[in-house]
Short mmCIF file of C-alpha atoms (C1' of nucleotides) in Angstrom, two decimals:
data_model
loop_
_atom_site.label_atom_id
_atom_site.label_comp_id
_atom_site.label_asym_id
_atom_site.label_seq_id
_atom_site.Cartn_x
_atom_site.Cartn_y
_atom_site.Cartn_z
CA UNK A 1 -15.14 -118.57 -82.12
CA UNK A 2 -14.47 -114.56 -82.26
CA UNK A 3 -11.39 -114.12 -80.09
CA UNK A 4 -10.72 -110.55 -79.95
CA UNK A 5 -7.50 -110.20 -78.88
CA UNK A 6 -5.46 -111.54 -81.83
CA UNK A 7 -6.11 -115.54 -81.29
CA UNK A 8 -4.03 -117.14 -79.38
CA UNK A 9 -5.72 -117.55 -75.59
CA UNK A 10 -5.91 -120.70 -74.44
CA UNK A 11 -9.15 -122.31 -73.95
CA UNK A 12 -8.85 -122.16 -70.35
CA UNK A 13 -8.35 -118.94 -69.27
CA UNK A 14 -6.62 -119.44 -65.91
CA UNK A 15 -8.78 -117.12 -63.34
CA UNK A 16 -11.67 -116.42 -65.11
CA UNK A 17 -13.38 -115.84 -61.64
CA UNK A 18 -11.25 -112.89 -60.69
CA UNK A 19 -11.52 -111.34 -64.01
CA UNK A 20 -15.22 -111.40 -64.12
CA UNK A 21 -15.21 -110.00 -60.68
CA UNK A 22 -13.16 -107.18 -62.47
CA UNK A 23 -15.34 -107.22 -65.37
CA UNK A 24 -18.46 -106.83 -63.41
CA UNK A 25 -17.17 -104.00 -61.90
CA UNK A 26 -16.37 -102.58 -65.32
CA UNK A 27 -20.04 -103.12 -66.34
CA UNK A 28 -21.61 -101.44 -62.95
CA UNK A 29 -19.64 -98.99 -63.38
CA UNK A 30 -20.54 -98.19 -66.92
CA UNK A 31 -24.03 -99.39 -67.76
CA UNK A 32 -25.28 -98.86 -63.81
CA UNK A 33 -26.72 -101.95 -62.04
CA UNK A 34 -30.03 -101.51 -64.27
CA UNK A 35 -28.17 -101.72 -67.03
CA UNK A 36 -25.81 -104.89 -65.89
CA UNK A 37 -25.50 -107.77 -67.98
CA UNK A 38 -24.10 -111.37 -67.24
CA UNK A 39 -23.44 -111.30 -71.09
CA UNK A 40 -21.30 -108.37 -71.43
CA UNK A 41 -19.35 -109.49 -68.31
CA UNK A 42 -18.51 -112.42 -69.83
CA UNK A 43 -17.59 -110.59 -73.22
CA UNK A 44 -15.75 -108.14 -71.25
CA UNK A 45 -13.42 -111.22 -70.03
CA UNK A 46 -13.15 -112.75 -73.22
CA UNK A 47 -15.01 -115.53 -72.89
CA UNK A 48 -18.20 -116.97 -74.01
CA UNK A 49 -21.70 -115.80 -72.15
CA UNK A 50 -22.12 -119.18 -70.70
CA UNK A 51 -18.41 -119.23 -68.90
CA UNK A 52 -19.74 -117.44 -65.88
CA UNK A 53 -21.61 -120.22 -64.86
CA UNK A 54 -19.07 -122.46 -63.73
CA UNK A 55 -17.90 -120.13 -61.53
CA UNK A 56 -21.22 -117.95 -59.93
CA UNK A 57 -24.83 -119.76 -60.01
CA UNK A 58 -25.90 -116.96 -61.61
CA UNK A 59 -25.83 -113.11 -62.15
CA UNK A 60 -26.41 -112.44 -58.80
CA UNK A 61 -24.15 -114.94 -57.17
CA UNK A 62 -21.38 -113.12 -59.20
CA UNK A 63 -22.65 -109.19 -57.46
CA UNK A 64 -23.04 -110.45 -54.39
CA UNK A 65 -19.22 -112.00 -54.47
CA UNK A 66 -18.46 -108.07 -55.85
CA UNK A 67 -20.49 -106.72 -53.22
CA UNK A 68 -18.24 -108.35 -50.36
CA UNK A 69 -15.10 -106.98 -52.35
CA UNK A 70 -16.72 -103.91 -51.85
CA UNK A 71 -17.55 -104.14 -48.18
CA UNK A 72 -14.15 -104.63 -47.43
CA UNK A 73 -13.38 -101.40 -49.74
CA UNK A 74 -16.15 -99.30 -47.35
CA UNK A 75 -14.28 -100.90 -44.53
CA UNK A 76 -10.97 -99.92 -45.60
CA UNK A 77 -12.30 -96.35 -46.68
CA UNK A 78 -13.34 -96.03 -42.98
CA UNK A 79 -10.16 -97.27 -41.68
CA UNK A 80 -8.10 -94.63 -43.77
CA UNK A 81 -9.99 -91.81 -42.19
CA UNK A 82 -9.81 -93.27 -38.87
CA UNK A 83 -5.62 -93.14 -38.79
CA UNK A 84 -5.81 -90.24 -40.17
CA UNK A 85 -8.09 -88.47 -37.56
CA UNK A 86 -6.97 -87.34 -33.76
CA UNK A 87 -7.56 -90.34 -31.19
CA UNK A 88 -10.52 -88.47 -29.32
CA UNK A 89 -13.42 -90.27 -29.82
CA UNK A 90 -15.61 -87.62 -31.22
CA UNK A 91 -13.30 -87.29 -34.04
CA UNK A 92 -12.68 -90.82 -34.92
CA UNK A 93 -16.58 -91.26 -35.32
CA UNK A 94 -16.94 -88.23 -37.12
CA UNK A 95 -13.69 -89.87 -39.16
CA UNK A 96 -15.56 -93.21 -39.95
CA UNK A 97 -18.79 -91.29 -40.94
CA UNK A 98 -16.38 -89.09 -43.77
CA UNK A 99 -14.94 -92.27 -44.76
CA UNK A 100 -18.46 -93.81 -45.69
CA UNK A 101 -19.34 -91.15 -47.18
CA UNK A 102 -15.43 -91.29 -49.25
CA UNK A 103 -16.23 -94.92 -50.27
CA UNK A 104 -20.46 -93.89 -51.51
CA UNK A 105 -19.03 -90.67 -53.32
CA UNK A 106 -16.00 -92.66 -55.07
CA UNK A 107 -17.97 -95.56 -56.21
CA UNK A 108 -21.58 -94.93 -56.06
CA UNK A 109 -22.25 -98.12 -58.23
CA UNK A 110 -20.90 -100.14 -55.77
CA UNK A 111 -22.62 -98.33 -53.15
CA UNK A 112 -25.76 -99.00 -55.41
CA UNK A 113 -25.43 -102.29 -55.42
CA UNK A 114 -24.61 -102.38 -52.29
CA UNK A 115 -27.37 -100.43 -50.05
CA UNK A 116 -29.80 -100.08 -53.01
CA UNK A 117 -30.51 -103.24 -54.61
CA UNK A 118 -32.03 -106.75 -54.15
CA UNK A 119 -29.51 -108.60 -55.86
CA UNK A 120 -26.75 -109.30 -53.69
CA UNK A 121 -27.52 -112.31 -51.44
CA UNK A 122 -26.58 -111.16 -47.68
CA UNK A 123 -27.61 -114.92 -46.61
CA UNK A 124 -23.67 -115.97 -48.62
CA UNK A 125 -21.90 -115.65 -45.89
CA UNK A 126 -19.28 -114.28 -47.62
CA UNK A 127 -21.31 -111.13 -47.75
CA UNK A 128 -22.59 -111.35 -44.52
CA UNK A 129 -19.07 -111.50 -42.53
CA UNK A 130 -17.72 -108.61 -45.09
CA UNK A 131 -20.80 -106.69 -44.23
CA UNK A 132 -20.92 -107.29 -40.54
CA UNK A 133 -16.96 -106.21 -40.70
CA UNK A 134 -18.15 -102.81 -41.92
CA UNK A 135 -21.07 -102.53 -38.71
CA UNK A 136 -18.46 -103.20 -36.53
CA UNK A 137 -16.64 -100.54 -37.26
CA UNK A 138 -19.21 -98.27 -37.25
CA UNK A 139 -20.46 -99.60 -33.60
CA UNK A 140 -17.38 -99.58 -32.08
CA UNK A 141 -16.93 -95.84 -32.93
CA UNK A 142 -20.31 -94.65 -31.77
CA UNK A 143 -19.96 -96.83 -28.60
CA UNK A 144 -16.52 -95.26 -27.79
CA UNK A 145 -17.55 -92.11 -28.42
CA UNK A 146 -20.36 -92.26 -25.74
CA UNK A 147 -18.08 -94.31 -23.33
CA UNK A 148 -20.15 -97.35 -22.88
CA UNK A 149 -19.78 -101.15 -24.12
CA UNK A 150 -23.84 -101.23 -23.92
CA UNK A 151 -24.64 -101.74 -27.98
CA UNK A 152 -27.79 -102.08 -27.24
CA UNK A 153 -28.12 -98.90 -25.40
CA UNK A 154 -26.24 -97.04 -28.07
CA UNK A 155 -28.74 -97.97 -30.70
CA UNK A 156 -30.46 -95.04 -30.66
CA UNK A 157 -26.79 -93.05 -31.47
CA UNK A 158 -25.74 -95.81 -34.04
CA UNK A 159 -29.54 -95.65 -35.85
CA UNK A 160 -28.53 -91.77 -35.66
CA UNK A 161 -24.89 -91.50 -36.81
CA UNK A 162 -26.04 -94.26 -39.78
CA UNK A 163 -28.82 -92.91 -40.53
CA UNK A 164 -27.15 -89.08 -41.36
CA UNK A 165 -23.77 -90.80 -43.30
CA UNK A 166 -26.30 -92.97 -45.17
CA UNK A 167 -28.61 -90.38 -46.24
CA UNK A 168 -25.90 -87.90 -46.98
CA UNK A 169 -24.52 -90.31 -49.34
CA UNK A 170 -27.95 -91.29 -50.55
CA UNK A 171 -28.95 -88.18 -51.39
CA UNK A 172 -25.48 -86.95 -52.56
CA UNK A 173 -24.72 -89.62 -54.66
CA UNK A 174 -28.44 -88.96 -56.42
CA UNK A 175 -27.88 -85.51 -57.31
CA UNK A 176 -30.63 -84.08 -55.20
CA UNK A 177 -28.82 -81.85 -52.47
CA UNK A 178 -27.32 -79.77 -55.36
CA UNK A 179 -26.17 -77.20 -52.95
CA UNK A 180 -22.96 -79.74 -52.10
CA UNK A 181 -22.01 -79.89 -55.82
CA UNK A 182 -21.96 -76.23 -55.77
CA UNK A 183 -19.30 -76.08 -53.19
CA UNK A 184 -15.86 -76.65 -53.70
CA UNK A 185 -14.32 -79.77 -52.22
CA UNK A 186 -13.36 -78.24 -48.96
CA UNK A 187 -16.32 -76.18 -47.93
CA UNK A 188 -17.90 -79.43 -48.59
CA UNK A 189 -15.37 -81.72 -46.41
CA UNK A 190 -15.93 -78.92 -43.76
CA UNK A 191 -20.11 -79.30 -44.09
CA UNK A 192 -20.17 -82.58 -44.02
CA UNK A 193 -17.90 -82.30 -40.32
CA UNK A 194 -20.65 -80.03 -38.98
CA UNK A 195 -23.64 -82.46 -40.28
CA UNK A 196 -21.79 -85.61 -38.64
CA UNK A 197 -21.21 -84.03 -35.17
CA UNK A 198 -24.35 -83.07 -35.01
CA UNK A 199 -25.41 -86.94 -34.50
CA UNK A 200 -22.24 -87.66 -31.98
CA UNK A 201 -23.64 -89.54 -28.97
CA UNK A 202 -23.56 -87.53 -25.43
CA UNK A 203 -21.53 -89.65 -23.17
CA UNK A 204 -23.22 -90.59 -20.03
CA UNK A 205 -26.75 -90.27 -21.11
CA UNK A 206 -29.02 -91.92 -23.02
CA UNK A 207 -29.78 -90.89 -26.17
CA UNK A 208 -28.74 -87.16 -26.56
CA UNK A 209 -31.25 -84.11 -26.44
CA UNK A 210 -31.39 -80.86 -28.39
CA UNK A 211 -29.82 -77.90 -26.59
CA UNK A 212 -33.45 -75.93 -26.02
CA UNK B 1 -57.46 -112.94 -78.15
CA UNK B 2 -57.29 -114.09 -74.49
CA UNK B 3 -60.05 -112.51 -72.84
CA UNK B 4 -59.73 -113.77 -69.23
CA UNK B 5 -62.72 -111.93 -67.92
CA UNK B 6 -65.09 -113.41 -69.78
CA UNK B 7 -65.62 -112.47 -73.26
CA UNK B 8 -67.94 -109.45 -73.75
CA UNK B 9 -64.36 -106.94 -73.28
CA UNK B 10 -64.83 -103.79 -75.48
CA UNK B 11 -62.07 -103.54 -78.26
CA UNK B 12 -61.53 -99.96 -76.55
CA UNK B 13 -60.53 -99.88 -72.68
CA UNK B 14 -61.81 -96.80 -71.97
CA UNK B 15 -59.18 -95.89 -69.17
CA UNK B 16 -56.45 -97.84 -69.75
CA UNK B 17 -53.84 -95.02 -69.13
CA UNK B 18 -55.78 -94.86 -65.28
CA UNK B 19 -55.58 -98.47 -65.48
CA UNK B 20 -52.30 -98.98 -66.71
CA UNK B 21 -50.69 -96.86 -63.55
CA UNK B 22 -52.75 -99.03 -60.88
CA UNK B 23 -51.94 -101.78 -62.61
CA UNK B 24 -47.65 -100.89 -62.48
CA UNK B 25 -48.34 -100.02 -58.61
CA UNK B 26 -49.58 -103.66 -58.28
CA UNK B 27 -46.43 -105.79 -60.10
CA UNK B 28 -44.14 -103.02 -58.59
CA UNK B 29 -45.69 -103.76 -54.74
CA UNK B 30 -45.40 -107.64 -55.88
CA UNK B 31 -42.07 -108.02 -58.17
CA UNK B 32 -40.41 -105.43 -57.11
CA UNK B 33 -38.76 -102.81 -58.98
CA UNK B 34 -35.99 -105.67 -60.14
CA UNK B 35 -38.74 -107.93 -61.17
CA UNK B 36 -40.81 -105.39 -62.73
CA UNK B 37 -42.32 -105.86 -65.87
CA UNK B 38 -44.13 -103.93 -68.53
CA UNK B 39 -45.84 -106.94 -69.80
CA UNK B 40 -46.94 -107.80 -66.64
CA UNK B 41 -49.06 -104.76 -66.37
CA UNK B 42 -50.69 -104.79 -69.59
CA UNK B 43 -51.59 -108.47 -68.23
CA UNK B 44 -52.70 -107.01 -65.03
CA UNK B 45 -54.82 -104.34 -67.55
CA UNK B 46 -55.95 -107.37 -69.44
CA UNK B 47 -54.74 -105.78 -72.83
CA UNK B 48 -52.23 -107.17 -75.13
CA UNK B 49 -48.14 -106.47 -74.07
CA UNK B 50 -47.85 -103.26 -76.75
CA UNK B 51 -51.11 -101.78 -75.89
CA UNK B 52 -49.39 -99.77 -73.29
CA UNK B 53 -47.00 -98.10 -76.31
CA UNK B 54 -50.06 -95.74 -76.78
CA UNK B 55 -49.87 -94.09 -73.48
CA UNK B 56 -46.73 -94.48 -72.71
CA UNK B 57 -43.70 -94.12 -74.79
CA UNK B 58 -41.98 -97.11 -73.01
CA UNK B 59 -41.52 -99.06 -69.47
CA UNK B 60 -39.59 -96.22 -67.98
CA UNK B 61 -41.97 -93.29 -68.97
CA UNK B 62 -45.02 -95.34 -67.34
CA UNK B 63 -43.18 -95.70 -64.09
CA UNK B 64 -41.80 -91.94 -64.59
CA UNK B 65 -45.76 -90.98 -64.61
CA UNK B 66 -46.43 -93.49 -61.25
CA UNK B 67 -43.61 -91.63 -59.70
CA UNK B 68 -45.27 -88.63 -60.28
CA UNK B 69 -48.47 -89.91 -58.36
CA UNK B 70 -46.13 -91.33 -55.49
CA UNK B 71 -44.28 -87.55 -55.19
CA UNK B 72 -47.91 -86.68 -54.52
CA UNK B 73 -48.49 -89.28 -52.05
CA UNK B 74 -45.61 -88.40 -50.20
CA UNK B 75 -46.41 -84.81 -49.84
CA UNK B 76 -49.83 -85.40 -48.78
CA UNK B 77 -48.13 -87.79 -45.84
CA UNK B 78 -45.64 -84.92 -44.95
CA UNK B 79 -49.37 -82.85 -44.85
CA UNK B 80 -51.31 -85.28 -42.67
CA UNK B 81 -48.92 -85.33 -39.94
CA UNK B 82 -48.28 -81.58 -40.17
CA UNK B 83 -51.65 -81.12 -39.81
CA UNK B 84 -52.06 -83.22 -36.75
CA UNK B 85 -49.28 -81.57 -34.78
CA UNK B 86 -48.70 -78.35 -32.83
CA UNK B 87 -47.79 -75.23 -34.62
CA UNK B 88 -44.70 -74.86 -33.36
CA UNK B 89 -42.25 -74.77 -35.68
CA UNK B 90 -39.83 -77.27 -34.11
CA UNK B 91 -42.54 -79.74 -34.17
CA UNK B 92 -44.17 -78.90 -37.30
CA UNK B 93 -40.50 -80.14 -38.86
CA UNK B 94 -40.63 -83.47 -36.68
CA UNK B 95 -44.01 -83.99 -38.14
CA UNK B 96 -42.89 -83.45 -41.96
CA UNK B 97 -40.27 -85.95 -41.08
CA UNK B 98 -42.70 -88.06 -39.45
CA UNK B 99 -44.52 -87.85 -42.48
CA UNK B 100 -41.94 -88.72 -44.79
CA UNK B 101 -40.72 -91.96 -42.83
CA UNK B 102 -44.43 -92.92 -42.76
CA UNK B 103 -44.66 -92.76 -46.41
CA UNK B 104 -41.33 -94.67 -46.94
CA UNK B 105 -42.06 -97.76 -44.82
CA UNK B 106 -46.09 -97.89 -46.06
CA UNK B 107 -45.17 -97.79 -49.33
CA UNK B 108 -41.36 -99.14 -50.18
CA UNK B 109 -41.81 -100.16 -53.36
CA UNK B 110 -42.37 -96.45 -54.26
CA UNK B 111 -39.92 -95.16 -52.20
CA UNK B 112 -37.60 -96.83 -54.23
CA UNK B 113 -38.62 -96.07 -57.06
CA UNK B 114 -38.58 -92.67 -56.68
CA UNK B 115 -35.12 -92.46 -54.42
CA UNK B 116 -33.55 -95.46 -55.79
CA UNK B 117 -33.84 -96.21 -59.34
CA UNK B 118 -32.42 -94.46 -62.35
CA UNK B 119 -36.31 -95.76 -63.64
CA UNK B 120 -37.96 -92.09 -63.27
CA UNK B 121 -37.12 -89.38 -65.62
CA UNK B 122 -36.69 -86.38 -63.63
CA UNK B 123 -36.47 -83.88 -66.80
CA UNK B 124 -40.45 -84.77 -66.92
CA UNK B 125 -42.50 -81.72 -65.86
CA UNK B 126 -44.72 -83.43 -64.39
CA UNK B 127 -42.56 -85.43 -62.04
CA UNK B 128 -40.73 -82.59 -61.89
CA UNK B 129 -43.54 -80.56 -60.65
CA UNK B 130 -44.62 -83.31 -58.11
CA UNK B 131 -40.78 -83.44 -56.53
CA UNK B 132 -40.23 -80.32 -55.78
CA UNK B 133 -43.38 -80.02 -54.27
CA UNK B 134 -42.65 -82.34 -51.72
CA UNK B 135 -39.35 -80.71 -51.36
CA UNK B 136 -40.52 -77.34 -50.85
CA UNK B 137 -43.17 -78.46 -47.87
CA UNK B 138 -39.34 -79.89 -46.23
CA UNK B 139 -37.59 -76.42 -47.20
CA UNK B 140 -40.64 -74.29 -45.75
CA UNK B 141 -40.50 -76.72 -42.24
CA UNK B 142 -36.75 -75.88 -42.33
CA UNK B 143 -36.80 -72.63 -43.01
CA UNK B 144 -39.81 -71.77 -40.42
CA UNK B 145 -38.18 -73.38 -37.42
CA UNK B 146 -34.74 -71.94 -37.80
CA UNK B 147 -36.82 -68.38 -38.28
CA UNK B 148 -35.13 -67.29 -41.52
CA UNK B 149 -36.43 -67.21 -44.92
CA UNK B 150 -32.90 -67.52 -46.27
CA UNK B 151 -32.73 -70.65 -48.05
CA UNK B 152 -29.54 -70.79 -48.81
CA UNK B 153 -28.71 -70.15 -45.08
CA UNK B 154 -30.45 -72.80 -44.31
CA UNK B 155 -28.90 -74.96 -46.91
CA UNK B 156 -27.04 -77.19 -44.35
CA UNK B 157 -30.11 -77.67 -42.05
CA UNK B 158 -32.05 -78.57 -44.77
CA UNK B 159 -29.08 -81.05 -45.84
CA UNK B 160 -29.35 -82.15 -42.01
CA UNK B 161 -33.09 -82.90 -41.92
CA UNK B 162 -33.54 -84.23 -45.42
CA UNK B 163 -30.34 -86.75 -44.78
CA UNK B 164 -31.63 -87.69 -41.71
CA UNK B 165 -35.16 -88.63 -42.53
CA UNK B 166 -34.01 -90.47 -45.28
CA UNK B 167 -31.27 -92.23 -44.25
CA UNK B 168 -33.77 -93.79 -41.57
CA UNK B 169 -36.19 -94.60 -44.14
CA UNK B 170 -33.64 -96.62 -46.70
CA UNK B 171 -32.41 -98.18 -43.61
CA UNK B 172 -35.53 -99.56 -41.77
CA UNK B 173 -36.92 -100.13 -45.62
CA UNK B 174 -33.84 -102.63 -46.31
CA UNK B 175 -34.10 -104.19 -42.83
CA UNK B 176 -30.74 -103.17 -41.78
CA UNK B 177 -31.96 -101.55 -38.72
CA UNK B 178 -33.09 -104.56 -36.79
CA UNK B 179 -33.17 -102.53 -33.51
CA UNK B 180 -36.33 -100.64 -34.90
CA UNK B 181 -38.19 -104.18 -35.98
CA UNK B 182 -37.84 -105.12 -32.61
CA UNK B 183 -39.43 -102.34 -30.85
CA UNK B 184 -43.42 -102.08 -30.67
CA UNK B 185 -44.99 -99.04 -33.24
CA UNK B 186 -45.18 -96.75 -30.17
CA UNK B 187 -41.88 -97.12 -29.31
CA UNK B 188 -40.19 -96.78 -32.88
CA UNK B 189 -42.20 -93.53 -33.16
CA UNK B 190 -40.71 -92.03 -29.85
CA UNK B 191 -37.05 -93.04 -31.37
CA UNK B 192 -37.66 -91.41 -34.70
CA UNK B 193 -38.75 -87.77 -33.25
CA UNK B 194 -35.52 -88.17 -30.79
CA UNK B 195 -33.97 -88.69 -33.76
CA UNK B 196 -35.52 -85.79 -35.57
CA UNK B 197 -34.99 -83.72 -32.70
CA UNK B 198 -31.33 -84.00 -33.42
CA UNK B 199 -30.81 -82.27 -36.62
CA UNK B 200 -33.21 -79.81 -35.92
CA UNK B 201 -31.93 -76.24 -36.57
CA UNK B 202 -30.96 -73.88 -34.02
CA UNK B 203 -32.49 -70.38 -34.66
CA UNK B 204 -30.42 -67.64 -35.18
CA UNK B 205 -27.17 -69.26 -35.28
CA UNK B 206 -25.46 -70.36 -38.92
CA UNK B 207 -25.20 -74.36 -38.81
CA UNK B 208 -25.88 -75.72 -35.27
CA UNK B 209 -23.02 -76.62 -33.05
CA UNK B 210 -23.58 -79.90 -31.08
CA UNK B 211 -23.27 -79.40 -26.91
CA UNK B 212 -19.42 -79.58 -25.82
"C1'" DA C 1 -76.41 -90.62 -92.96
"C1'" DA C 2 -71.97 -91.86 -95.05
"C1'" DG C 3 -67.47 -91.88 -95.67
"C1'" DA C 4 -62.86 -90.47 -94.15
"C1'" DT C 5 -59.62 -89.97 -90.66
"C1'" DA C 6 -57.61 -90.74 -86.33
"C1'" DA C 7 -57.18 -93.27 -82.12
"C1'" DA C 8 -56.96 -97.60 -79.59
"C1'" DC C 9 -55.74 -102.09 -79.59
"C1'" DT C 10 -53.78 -106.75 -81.45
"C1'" DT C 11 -50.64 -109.56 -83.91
"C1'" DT C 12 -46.34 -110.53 -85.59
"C1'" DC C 13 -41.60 -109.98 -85.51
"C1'" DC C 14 -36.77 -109.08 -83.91
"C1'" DA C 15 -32.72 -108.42 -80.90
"C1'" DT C 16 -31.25 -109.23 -76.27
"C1'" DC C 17 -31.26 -111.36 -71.97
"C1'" DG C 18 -30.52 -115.34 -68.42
"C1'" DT C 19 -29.81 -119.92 -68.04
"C1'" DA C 20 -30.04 -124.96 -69.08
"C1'" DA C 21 -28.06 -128.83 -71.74
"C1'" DA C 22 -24.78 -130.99 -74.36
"C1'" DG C 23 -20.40 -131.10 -76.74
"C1'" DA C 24 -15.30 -129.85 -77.06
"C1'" DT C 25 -10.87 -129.06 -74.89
"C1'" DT C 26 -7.58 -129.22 -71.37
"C1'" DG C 27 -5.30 -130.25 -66.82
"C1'" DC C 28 -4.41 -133.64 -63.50
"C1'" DA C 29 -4.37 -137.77 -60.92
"C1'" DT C 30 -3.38 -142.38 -61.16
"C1'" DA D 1 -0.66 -143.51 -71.03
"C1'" DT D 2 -5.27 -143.42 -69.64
"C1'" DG D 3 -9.36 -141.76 -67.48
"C1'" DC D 4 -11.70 -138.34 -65.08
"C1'" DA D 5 -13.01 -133.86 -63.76
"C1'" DA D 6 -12.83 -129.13 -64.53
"C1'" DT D 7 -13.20 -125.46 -67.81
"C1'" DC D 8 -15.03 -123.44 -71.69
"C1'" DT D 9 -18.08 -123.28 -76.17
"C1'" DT D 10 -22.11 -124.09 -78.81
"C1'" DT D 11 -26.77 -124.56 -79.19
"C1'" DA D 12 -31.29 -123.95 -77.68
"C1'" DC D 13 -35.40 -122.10 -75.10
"C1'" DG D 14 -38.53 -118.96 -72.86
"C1'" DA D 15 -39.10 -114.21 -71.41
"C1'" DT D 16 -38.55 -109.37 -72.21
"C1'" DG D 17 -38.89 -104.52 -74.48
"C1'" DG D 18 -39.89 -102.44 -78.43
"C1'" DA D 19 -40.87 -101.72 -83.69
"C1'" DA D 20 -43.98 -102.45 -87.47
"C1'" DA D 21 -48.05 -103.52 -89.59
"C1'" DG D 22 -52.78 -104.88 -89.44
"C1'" DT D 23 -57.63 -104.63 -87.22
"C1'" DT D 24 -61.31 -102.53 -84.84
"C1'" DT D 25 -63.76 -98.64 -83.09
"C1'" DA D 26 -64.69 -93.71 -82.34
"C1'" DT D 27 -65.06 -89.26 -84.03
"C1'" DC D 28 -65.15 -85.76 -87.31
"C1'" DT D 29 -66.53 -83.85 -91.70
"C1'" DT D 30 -69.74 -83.06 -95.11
#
DNA sequence: AAGATAAACTTTCCATCGTAAAGATTGCAT
DNA sequence: ATGCAATCTTTACGATGGAAAGTTTATCTT
C-alpha cells in the first residue's frame, strides 16, 4: 500500500463519496473533462483506483452526481443576482441571464460538463430534478417579464433569452469573442446588460418584433 | 495481416490521408466525439492502428485537419442560404444565421467538435485559416446591415448575432429545446428568423436599445 | 538497369485507462 | 462473541494512444 499522507488512515475512509465528489471537481478543473480520469480521482482521495466503485457505477455515474451539485450552484448563481436586482420584471430576467452567465464564466468545467458533454446521465433523477430546478427559474422570469402564466406561449421568449445567455457563455467561455476579454470587468457587466435586454419578451404580444 | 477486403490490398494505400479524414467523419458521426477513436479509423481505412502516425502526428492533429474541412462546410452553409435570400442586408444576416443553424443540426458531430472540444488545435494555419473564414462571412453580414464598416463598432452586434445563433444551435443539438422538436420543419424555421430578427442591429445607432 | 534512399505501412511493445473479480479489513447487528 | 455486510485493496484483463523497430514499395540517382 503507498499511503501518502504519513500512514496512519484507516482503511475505511469515512465519506469517501463526498470526497471524490470533491476530487472530481479537482480533476475537471485541472485536466478538463477530456482529460478526466476515474484513476486520479481516486488517487486524489487517497484511496485505491477501484474504491470509486462502491460508491458510483462508474465514471460517469460519479459526473453526473457532480453535475447536479453543480445545477444547484447555476441555480444559486441565478438566485444571487435575482435579490440583488430591482423587483421589475425586466430586470430580474436580465438578473437571472447575468447570473448564468456568473456561474459558466466562474466554472466553465462545470459548465462543460454540464451543457457540453455526453457523460452526465440526465435520466438519474437526481440530475434531472437539479436540472429542471435551474429551467424553472429561468421560465418563471421570462414568463413574468411578459405578464402571462402561458409557458407554452412564452417559448418563443424563453428559446430567445436561453439561447443569447447560453451562447454568450459558450462562446465566452471558448475564447472566441475576444473583444469581451479586452474589456475591463465593468464595460463588460454593462455589455452583457445591453445583449440580454435585447431578448426581453414584449408583454402582451406574442413573440416580440424588431423596431423597423 | 488482416485484409478484410479480400486479399489483393496494395502494401501502399494510395490516399490514405483522404481516406483517413472520411474515415474520422464516420466513427465521429457514430461514437461520438467521447467515443472516438483513432484506431477505429485506421480500421475504418483498413490499415494497421499506427499507419495513421504518418499523416498525422497524433489523434488530435487528424481531427484538427477534419475540423478544418467542417469550418469549410460551415461557411459554404452560411453561403447557400445567403445566396438564396434577398439582398437586403437585414435578411442577408438572417440567412447567414440560417445557415449556420442548418449546419449545426445536419451535422452535430462536427459542430461539436469544432465549438465544443478542446480536440482541434486552433494555432494550426490551416484551421486557422478555415475559422476565420467563416467568421468573417458573420462579421461582413453584421457589419453590412448595421451600415458601418467599423468593426469594432459593431463589436456588440456581432457578439449579439454570433451568441444568438449559437446558443440555438448547442441547444436544439443537445435536445434541451423540446419546444423546437415538436414543431414541424416549417414552423421551426419561422421561429428561428423571429429569433434572428431580434438581435439584429439597428443602423446608425451604437448597440440597439430594445422598445420601452 | 541497378542500387540507394526515402516513404508508407506493419508488428511489437509499453504505459495508462476503465472496470470486473476476488481477497482483506472493518463496522454493526444480533 | 459471532456472523454478515459494507468498505477498501489487490490482481487481472481488454482497449487505447503512441513509440520503436522492422518490412515492403516507390522514387531518385547514376
Amino acid at each position: 500500500m503507498d499511503n501518502v499522507e504519513g500512514g496512519n488512515r484507516p482503511y475505511h475512509h469515512g465519506d469517501l463519496r463526498h470526497a471524490l465528489l470533491q476530487a472530481a471537481e479537482e480533476e475537471l478543473k485541472e485536466k478538463g473533462i477530456e482529460g478526466f480520469t476515474l484513476r486520479g480521482c481516486a488517487k486524489r482521495a487517497g484511496v485505491s483506483h477501484a474504491a470509486p466503485a462502491h460508491h458510483f457505477r462508474d465514471a460517469d455515474a460519479l459526473l453526473t452526481a457532480l453535475a447536479a451539485v453543480a445545477y444547484a450552484r447555476l441555480t444559486a448563481a441565478m438566485a444571487a443576482r435575482s435579490a440583488k436586482a430591482k423587483e421589475d420584471a425586466a430586470d430580474q430576467l436580465v438578473a437571472i441571464g447575468l447570473g448564468y452567465i456568473d456561474f459558466a464564466t466562474a466554472e466553465p468545467a462545470l459548465f462543460k460538463l454540464m451543457f457540453s458533454s455526453d457523460k452526465p446521465d440526465f435520466s438519474d433523477p437526481v440530475l434531472g430534478e437539479a436540472a429542471t430546478a435551474a429551467y424553472k427559474a429561468l421560465v418563471e422570469a421570462v414568463c413574468a417579464a411578459k405578464g402571462s402564466d402561458d409557458e407554452d406561449a412564452a417559448a418563443p421568449d424563453i428559446a430567445a433569452a436561453w439561447a443569447m445567455v447560453h451562447g454568450i457563455a459558450e462562446l465566452v467561455n471558448s475564447g472566441q469573442l475576444r473583444m469581451f476579454s479586452a474589456m475591463g470587468p465593468g464595460k463588460r457587466q454593462e455589455v452583457y446588460r445591453t445583449l440580454l435586454r435585447r431578448v426581453l419578451p414584449h408583454p402582451g404580444r406574442g413573440v416580440s418584433q424588431p423596431l423597423q
